[in-house]
Amino acid sequence: MSRADRGGEAESTRSRGGRPLDSSRDPVFREAALALLAEVGYDRLTMEAVAVRAGAAKTTIYRRWPGKAELVVDALNSLKGDPDIADTGSLRHDLRALAESITSAEGELGARVTIGMVNALVRDTELRKVFADRFIAPRMTGFRTVFERAVARGEMPVGHDLDLLAGLFPALALQELVSTGELPDTRLACRLMDEVVYCLATAPPPAPDTTE
């Protein structure tokens, strides 16, 4: 079970009033939310529709998630899981392991779900904040961990913007989705890690800007 699953279950074991909740149906609610997200997009998804799809009362959903942003991001975390932050002793192999871990959870549903989120993230401030805090931040931390270990081993020069490097693969994956309608498969993800991310990470960092 992924950390996202455990976290979701831990949050759902008690209601906002403090009463214990039965978490056994939480996967059903998450699956319903993902199916609707893929079918109608985030804007048209409602908590009422999730309740109907799951065969539950709307109040049952609200006792677990305060709004659809929290429900959708929790469901997305459960779908994709936590990337495996391998420590192979090599930056190139660590990046390839990350690529394999990320793409192993993808597929047609993953692409349709991501497409369902993209437009909403641009317009919906609440969704953007929840998505950044609970989905993007943990994955950025994983990439940073890989780069920090590479710097400590001497594989990467000091001076790179690690946050910029950490956001590179997700940006490339989104570009592939926009261009083709599909997320990168494992083969393409490994190529992106090898030919783009690894090359930039191991190149000399730019000289400081002294023009100001």
PDB file of C-alpha atoms in Angstrom:
ATOM      1  CA  MET A   1       0.000   0.000   0.000  1.00  0.00           C
ATOM      2  CA  SER A   2       1.368   3.422  -0.925  1.00  0.00           C
ATOM      3  CA  ARG A   3       1.894   6.247   1.518  1.00  0.00           C
ATOM      4  CA  ALA A   4      -0.936   8.091  -0.241  1.00  0.00           C
ATOM      5  CA  ASP A   5      -3.312   5.192   0.468  1.00  0.00           C
ATOM      6  CA  ARG A   6      -2.214   5.031   4.083  1.00  0.00           C
ATOM      7  CA  GLY A   7      -2.554   8.785   4.481  1.00  0.00           C
ATOM      8  CA  GLY A   8      -6.009   8.792   2.947  1.00  0.00           C
ATOM      9  CA  GLU A   9      -7.141   5.956   5.187  1.00  0.00           C
ATOM     10  CA  ALA A  10      -5.685   7.625   8.275  1.00  0.00           C
ATOM     11  CA  GLU A  11      -7.569  10.839   7.514  1.00  0.00           C
ATOM     12  CA  SER A  12     -10.789   8.933   6.872  1.00  0.00           C
ATOM     13  CA  THR A  13     -10.787   6.925  10.110  1.00  0.00           C
ATOM     14  CA  ARG A  14     -12.535   9.769  11.925  1.00  0.00           C
ATOM     15  CA  SER A  15     -15.130  12.301  10.897  1.00  0.00           C
ATOM     16  CA  ARG A  16     -14.754  16.023  11.352  1.00  0.00           C
ATOM     17  CA  GLY A  17     -16.884  15.575  14.464  1.00  0.00           C
ATOM     18  CA  GLY A  18     -14.398  13.089  15.877  1.00  0.00           C
ATOM     19  CA  ARG A  19     -16.483   9.949  15.358  1.00  0.00           C
ATOM     20  CA  PRO A  20     -14.695   6.884  13.936  1.00  0.00           C
ATOM     21  CA  LEU A  21     -15.379   6.214  10.254  1.00  0.00           C
ATOM     22  CA  ASP A  22     -15.349   2.981   8.333  1.00  0.00           C
ATOM     23  CA  SER A  23     -12.547   3.433   5.775  1.00  0.00           C
ATOM     24  CA  SER A  24     -13.266   0.194   3.927  1.00  0.00           C
ATOM     25  CA  ARG A  25     -15.261   1.977   1.207  1.00  0.00           C
ATOM     26  CA  ASP A  26     -12.787   4.824   0.666  1.00  0.00           C
ATOM     27  CA  PRO A  27     -11.236   3.096  -2.387  1.00  0.00           C
ATOM     28  CA  VAL A  28     -14.716   2.943  -3.946  1.00  0.00           C
ATOM     29  CA  PHE A  29     -15.139   6.700  -3.480  1.00  0.00           C
ATOM     30  CA  ARG A  30     -11.704   7.399  -4.949  1.00  0.00           C
ATOM     31  CA  GLU A  31     -12.388   5.161  -7.950  1.00  0.00           C
ATOM     32  CA  ALA A  32     -15.713   6.902  -8.540  1.00  0.00           C
ATOM     33  CA  ALA A  33     -14.037  10.317  -8.432  1.00  0.00           C
ATOM     34  CA  LEU A  34     -11.335   9.239 -10.903  1.00  0.00           C
ATOM     35  CA  ALA A  35     -13.851   7.703 -13.289  1.00  0.00           C
ATOM     36  CA  LEU A  36     -15.922  10.887 -13.310  1.00  0.00           C
ATOM     37  CA  LEU A  37     -12.833  13.061 -13.669  1.00  0.00           C
ATOM     38  CA  ALA A  38     -11.828  11.074 -16.755  1.00  0.00           C
ATOM     39  CA  GLU A  39     -15.358  11.221 -18.188  1.00  0.00           C
ATOM     40  CA  VAL A  40     -16.505  14.795 -17.542  1.00  0.00           C
ATOM     41  CA  GLY A  41     -13.464  16.746 -16.305  1.00  0.00           C
ATOM     42  CA  TYR A  42     -12.925  18.491 -13.006  1.00  0.00           C
ATOM     43  CA  ASP A  43     -15.277  21.442 -13.552  1.00  0.00           C
ATOM     44  CA  ARG A  44     -18.338  19.232 -14.099  1.00  0.00           C
ATOM     45  CA  LEU A  45     -17.432  16.739 -11.390  1.00  0.00           C
ATOM     46  CA  THR A  46     -19.523  17.154  -8.238  1.00  0.00           C
ATOM     47  CA  MET A  47     -19.547  15.503  -4.855  1.00  0.00           C
ATOM     48  CA  GLU A  48     -23.174  14.543  -5.519  1.00  0.00           C
ATOM     49  CA  ALA A  49     -22.153  12.714  -8.690  1.00  0.00           C
ATOM     50  CA  VAL A  50     -19.385  10.877  -6.839  1.00  0.00           C
ATOM     51  CA  ALA A  51     -21.886   9.801  -4.179  1.00  0.00           C
ATOM     52  CA  VAL A  52     -24.320   8.505  -6.822  1.00  0.00           C
ATOM     53  CA  ARG A  53     -21.549   6.649  -8.691  1.00  0.00           C
ATOM     54  CA  ALA A  54     -20.349   5.069  -5.431  1.00  0.00           C
ATOM     55  CA  GLY A  55     -23.860   4.279  -4.185  1.00  0.00           C
ATOM     56  CA  ALA A  56     -23.464   6.359  -1.039  1.00  0.00           C
ATOM     57  CA  ALA A  57     -24.964   9.414   0.594  1.00  0.00           C
ATOM     58  CA  LYS A  58     -23.349  12.763  -0.180  1.00  0.00           C
ATOM     59  CA  THR A  59     -22.843  13.368   3.548  1.00  0.00           C
ATOM     60  CA  THR A  60     -20.743  10.191   3.683  1.00  0.00           C
ATOM     61  CA  ILE A  61     -18.336  11.692   1.139  1.00  0.00           C
ATOM     62  CA  TYR A  62     -18.176  15.038   2.936  1.00  0.00           C
ATOM     63  CA  ARG A  63     -17.324  13.342   6.242  1.00  0.00           C
ATOM     64  CA  ARG A  64     -14.133  12.102   4.585  1.00  0.00           C
ATOM     65  CA  TRP A  65     -13.150  14.991   2.294  1.00  0.00           C
ATOM     66  CA  PRO A  66     -14.188  18.635   2.847  1.00  0.00           C
ATOM     67  CA  GLY A  67     -14.445  19.340  -0.878  1.00  0.00           C
ATOM     68  CA  LYS A  68     -13.858  17.928  -4.327  1.00  0.00           C
ATOM     69  CA  ALA A  69     -10.310  19.323  -4.585  1.00  0.00           C
ATOM     70  CA  GLU A  70      -9.204  17.243  -1.594  1.00  0.00           C
ATOM     71  CA  LEU A  71     -11.085  14.171  -2.843  1.00  0.00           C
ATOM     72  CA  VAL A  72      -9.694  14.360  -6.383  1.00  0.00           C
ATOM     73  CA  VAL A  73      -6.089  14.924  -5.302  1.00  0.00           C
ATOM     74  CA  ASP A  74      -6.328  12.107  -2.745  1.00  0.00           C
ATOM     75  CA  ALA A  75      -7.747   9.834  -5.456  1.00  0.00           C
ATOM     76  CA  LEU A  76      -4.996  10.872  -7.869  1.00  0.00           C
ATOM     77  CA  ASN A  77      -2.376  10.046  -5.248  1.00  0.00           C
ATOM     78  CA  SER A  78      -3.936   6.623  -4.746  1.00  0.00           C
ATOM     79  CA  LEU A  79      -3.864   5.996  -8.508  1.00  0.00           C
ATOM     80  CA  LYS A  80      -0.278   7.003  -9.098  1.00  0.00           C
ATOM     81  CA  GLY A  81       1.233   6.029  -5.749  1.00  0.00           C
ATOM     82  CA  ASP A  82       4.581   7.256  -4.482  1.00  0.00           C
ATOM     83  CA  PRO A  83       7.515   7.127  -6.907  1.00  0.00           C
ATOM     84  CA  ASP A  84      10.244   4.716  -5.829  1.00  0.00           C
ATOM     85  CA  ILE A  85      13.256   6.840  -4.858  1.00  0.00           C
ATOM     86  CA  ALA A  86      15.916   4.218  -5.521  1.00  0.00           C
ATOM     87  CA  ASP A  87      19.508   4.668  -4.375  1.00  0.00           C
ATOM     88  CA  THR A  88      21.549   2.791  -6.967  1.00  0.00           C
ATOM     89  CA  GLY A  89      24.741   4.759  -6.404  1.00  0.00           C
ATOM     90  CA  SER A  90      24.418   6.327  -9.861  1.00  0.00           C
ATOM     91  CA  LEU A  91      22.476   9.430 -10.890  1.00  0.00           C
ATOM     92  CA  ARG A  92      21.688   7.997 -14.322  1.00  0.00           C
ATOM     93  CA  HIS A  93      20.300   4.789 -12.858  1.00  0.00           C
ATOM     94  CA  ASP A  94      18.431   6.622 -10.099  1.00  0.00           C
ATOM     95  CA  LEU A  95      16.705   8.745 -12.758  1.00  0.00           C
ATOM     96  CA  ARG A  96      15.876   5.706 -14.854  1.00  0.00           C
ATOM     97  CA  ALA A  97      14.430   3.980 -11.779  1.00  0.00           C
ATOM     98  CA  LEU A  98      12.303   7.063 -11.148  1.00  0.00           C
ATOM     99  CA  ALA A  99      11.101   6.995 -14.756  1.00  0.00           C
ATOM    100  CA  GLU A 100      10.128   3.338 -14.460  1.00  0.00           C
ATOM    101  CA  SER A 101       8.363   3.920 -11.138  1.00  0.00           C
ATOM    102  CA  ILE A 102       6.406   6.917 -12.421  1.00  0.00           C
ATOM    103  CA  THR A 103       5.280   5.299 -15.655  1.00  0.00           C
ATOM    104  CA  SER A 104       4.380   1.945 -14.098  1.00  0.00           C
ATOM    105  CA  ALA A 105       1.270   3.573 -12.620  1.00  0.00           C
ATOM    106  CA  GLU A 106       0.280   5.321 -15.849  1.00  0.00           C
ATOM    107  CA  GLY A 107      -1.999   4.123 -18.595  1.00  0.00           C
ATOM    108  CA  GLU A 108      -5.076   5.236 -20.479  1.00  0.00           C
ATOM    109  CA  LEU A 109      -6.919   6.157 -17.285  1.00  0.00           C
ATOM    110  CA  GLY A 110      -3.920   8.131 -16.023  1.00  0.00           C
ATOM    111  CA  ALA A 111      -3.788  10.175 -19.222  1.00  0.00           C
ATOM    112  CA  ARG A 112      -7.531  10.883 -19.228  1.00  0.00           C
ATOM    113  CA  VAL A 113      -7.462  11.841 -15.565  1.00  0.00           C
ATOM    114  CA  THR A 114      -4.526  14.208 -16.119  1.00  0.00           C
ATOM    115  CA  ILE A 115      -6.262  15.827 -19.088  1.00  0.00           C
ATOM    116  CA  GLY A 116      -9.324  16.271 -16.882  1.00  0.00           C
ATOM    117  CA  MET A 117      -7.190  18.202 -14.390  1.00  0.00           C
ATOM    118  CA  VAL A 118      -5.115  20.439 -16.667  1.00  0.00           C
ATOM    119  CA  ASN A 119      -7.658  23.105 -17.582  1.00  0.00           C
ATOM    120  CA  ALA A 120      -9.059  23.249 -14.069  1.00  0.00           C
ATOM    121  CA  LEU A 121      -5.620  23.794 -12.533  1.00  0.00           C
ATOM    122  CA  VAL A 122      -5.236  26.977 -14.564  1.00  0.00           C
ATOM    123  CA  ARG A 123      -8.538  28.438 -13.367  1.00  0.00           C
ATOM    124  CA  ASP A 124      -9.216  26.960  -9.916  1.00  0.00           C
ATOM    125  CA  THR A 125      -7.086  28.486  -7.167  1.00  0.00           C
ATOM    126  CA  GLU A 126      -8.215  26.024  -4.495  1.00  0.00           C
ATOM    127  CA  LEU A 127      -7.478  22.988  -6.640  1.00  0.00           C
ATOM    128  CA  ARG A 128      -4.101  24.409  -7.641  1.00  0.00           C
ATOM    129  CA  LYS A 129      -3.094  24.882  -3.993  1.00  0.00           C
ATOM    130  CA  VAL A 130      -4.228  21.421  -2.882  1.00  0.00           C
ATOM    131  CA  PHE A 131      -2.602  19.831  -5.937  1.00  0.00           C
ATOM    132  CA  ALA A 132       0.675  21.678  -5.324  1.00  0.00           C
ATOM    133  CA  ASP A 133       0.801  20.859  -1.612  1.00  0.00           C
ATOM    134  CA  ARG A 134      -0.348  17.237  -1.660  1.00  0.00           C
ATOM    135  CA  PHE A 135       0.659  15.927  -5.086  1.00  0.00           C
ATOM    136  CA  ILE A 136       3.455  17.991  -6.622  1.00  0.00           C
ATOM    137  CA  ALA A 137       5.477  18.789  -3.487  1.00  0.00           C
ATOM    138  CA  PRO A 138       6.130  15.158  -2.423  1.00  0.00           C
ATOM    139  CA  ARG A 139       7.229  14.247  -5.965  1.00  0.00           C
ATOM    140  CA  MET A 140       9.487  17.294  -6.243  1.00  0.00           C
ATOM    141  CA  THR A 141      11.049  16.217  -2.950  1.00  0.00           C
ATOM    142  CA  GLY A 142      11.824  12.821  -4.479  1.00  0.00           C
ATOM    143  CA  PHE A 143      13.624  14.378  -7.430  1.00  0.00           C
ATOM    144  CA  ARG A 144      15.521  16.737  -5.128  1.00  0.00           C
ATOM    145  CA  THR A 145      16.640  13.763  -3.029  1.00  0.00           C
ATOM    146  CA  VAL A 146      18.100  12.094  -6.129  1.00  0.00           C
ATOM    147  CA  PHE A 147      19.927  15.274  -7.158  1.00  0.00           C
ATOM    148  CA  GLU A 148      21.204  16.007  -3.644  1.00  0.00           C
ATOM    149  CA  ARG A 149      22.682  12.515  -3.414  1.00  0.00           C
ATOM    150  CA  ALA A 150      24.337  13.016  -6.808  1.00  0.00           C
ATOM    151  CA  VAL A 151      25.882  16.295  -5.638  1.00  0.00           C
ATOM    152  CA  ALA A 152      27.148  14.581  -2.472  1.00  0.00           C
ATOM    153  CA  ARG A 153      28.711  11.792  -4.592  1.00  0.00           C
ATOM    154  CA  GLY A 154      30.373  14.333  -6.874  1.00  0.00           C
ATOM    155  CA  GLU A 155      28.340  13.300  -9.938  1.00  0.00           C
ATOM    156  CA  MET A 156      26.721  16.717 -10.201  1.00  0.00           C
ATOM    157  CA  PRO A 157      28.454  20.069  -9.896  1.00  0.00           C
ATOM    158  CA  VAL A 158      27.388  22.401  -7.104  1.00  0.00           C
ATOM    159  CA  GLY A 159      25.386  25.416  -8.192  1.00  0.00           C
ATOM    160  CA  HIS A 160      22.415  24.010 -10.086  1.00  0.00           C
ATOM    161  CA  ASP A 161      18.891  25.121  -9.206  1.00  0.00           C
ATOM    162  CA  LEU A 162      17.598  21.775  -7.953  1.00  0.00           C
ATOM    163  CA  ASP A 163      13.975  22.898  -7.895  1.00  0.00           C
ATOM    164  CA  LEU A 164      14.241  23.871 -11.558  1.00  0.00           C
ATOM    165  CA  LEU A 165      15.748  20.489 -12.415  1.00  0.00           C
ATOM    166  CA  ALA A 166      13.116  18.679 -10.324  1.00  0.00           C
ATOM    167  CA  GLY A 167      10.325  20.291 -12.339  1.00  0.00           C
ATOM    168  CA  LEU A 168      11.848  19.425 -15.710  1.00  0.00           C
ATOM    169  CA  PHE A 169      10.556  15.871 -16.187  1.00  0.00           C
ATOM    170  CA  PRO A 170       6.960  16.710 -15.135  1.00  0.00           C
ATOM    171  CA  ALA A 171       6.990  19.597 -17.627  1.00  0.00           C
ATOM    172  CA  LEU A 172       8.237  17.323 -20.409  1.00  0.00           C
ATOM    173  CA  ALA A 173       5.621  14.709 -19.533  1.00  0.00           C
ATOM    174  CA  LEU A 174       2.890  17.343 -19.718  1.00  0.00           C
ATOM    175  CA  GLN A 175       4.192  18.504 -23.092  1.00  0.00           C
ATOM    176  CA  GLU A 176       3.976  14.930 -24.371  1.00  0.00           C
ATOM    177  CA  LEU A 177       0.417  14.658 -23.081  1.00  0.00           C
ATOM    178  CA  VAL A 178      -0.627  17.913 -24.762  1.00  0.00           C
ATOM    179  CA  SER A 179       1.085  16.931 -28.033  1.00  0.00           C
ATOM    180  CA  THR A 180      -0.082  13.319 -28.322  1.00  0.00           C
ATOM    181  CA  GLY A 181      -2.881  12.813 -25.811  1.00  0.00           C
ATOM    182  CA  GLU A 182      -0.759  10.219 -24.000  1.00  0.00           C
ATOM    183  CA  LEU A 183       1.642  10.347 -21.078  1.00  0.00           C
ATOM    184  CA  PRO A 184       5.197   9.092 -21.705  1.00  0.00           C
ATOM    185  CA  ASP A 185       5.601   5.329 -21.564  1.00  0.00           C
ATOM    186  CA  THR A 186       8.587   3.819 -19.769  1.00  0.00           C
ATOM    187  CA  ARG A 187      10.819   3.833 -22.835  1.00  0.00           C
ATOM    188  CA  LEU A 188      10.219   7.506 -23.591  1.00  0.00           C
ATOM    189  CA  ALA A 189      10.443   8.465 -19.913  1.00  0.00           C
ATOM    190  CA  CYS A 190      13.873   6.821 -19.654  1.00  0.00           C
ATOM    191  CA  ARG A 191      15.011   8.637 -22.814  1.00  0.00           C
ATOM    192  CA  LEU A 192      13.879  11.959 -21.360  1.00  0.00           C
ATOM    193  CA  MET A 193      15.769  11.231 -18.158  1.00  0.00           C
ATOM    194  CA  ASP A 194      18.916  10.167 -20.048  1.00  0.00           C
ATOM    195  CA  GLU A 195      18.994  12.723 -22.829  1.00  0.00           C
ATOM    196  CA  VAL A 196      17.566  15.786 -21.115  1.00  0.00           C
ATOM    197  CA  VAL A 197      17.443  15.645 -17.321  1.00  0.00           C
ATOM    198  CA  TYR A 198      20.723  13.781 -16.782  1.00  0.00           C
ATOM    199  CA  CYS A 199      22.596  15.875 -19.331  1.00  0.00           C
ATOM    200  CA  LEU A 200      21.457  19.172 -17.808  1.00  0.00           C
ATOM    201  CA  ALA A 201      22.047  17.975 -14.250  1.00  0.00           C
ATOM    202  CA  THR A 202      25.652  16.969 -14.955  1.00  0.00           C
ATOM    203  CA  ALA A 203      26.521  19.977 -17.131  1.00  0.00           C
ATOM    204  CA  PRO A 204      28.390  22.899 -15.561  1.00  0.00           C
ATOM    205  CA  PRO A 205      25.940  25.342 -13.991  1.00  0.00           C
ATOM    206  CA  PRO A 206      25.619  28.757 -15.644  1.00  0.00           C
ATOM    207  CA  ALA A 207      27.953  31.436 -14.459  1.00  0.00           C
ATOM    208  CA  PRO A 208      26.405  33.943 -12.022  1.00  0.00           C
ATOM    209  CA  ASP A 209      24.753  36.920 -13.704  1.00  0.00           C
ATOM    210  CA  THR A 210      26.897  39.952 -12.931  1.00  0.00           C
ATOM    211  CA  THR A 211      25.121  42.397 -15.229  1.00  0.00           C
ATOM    212  CA  GLU A 212      23.029  43.985 -12.464  1.00  0.00           C
TER     213      GLU A 212
END
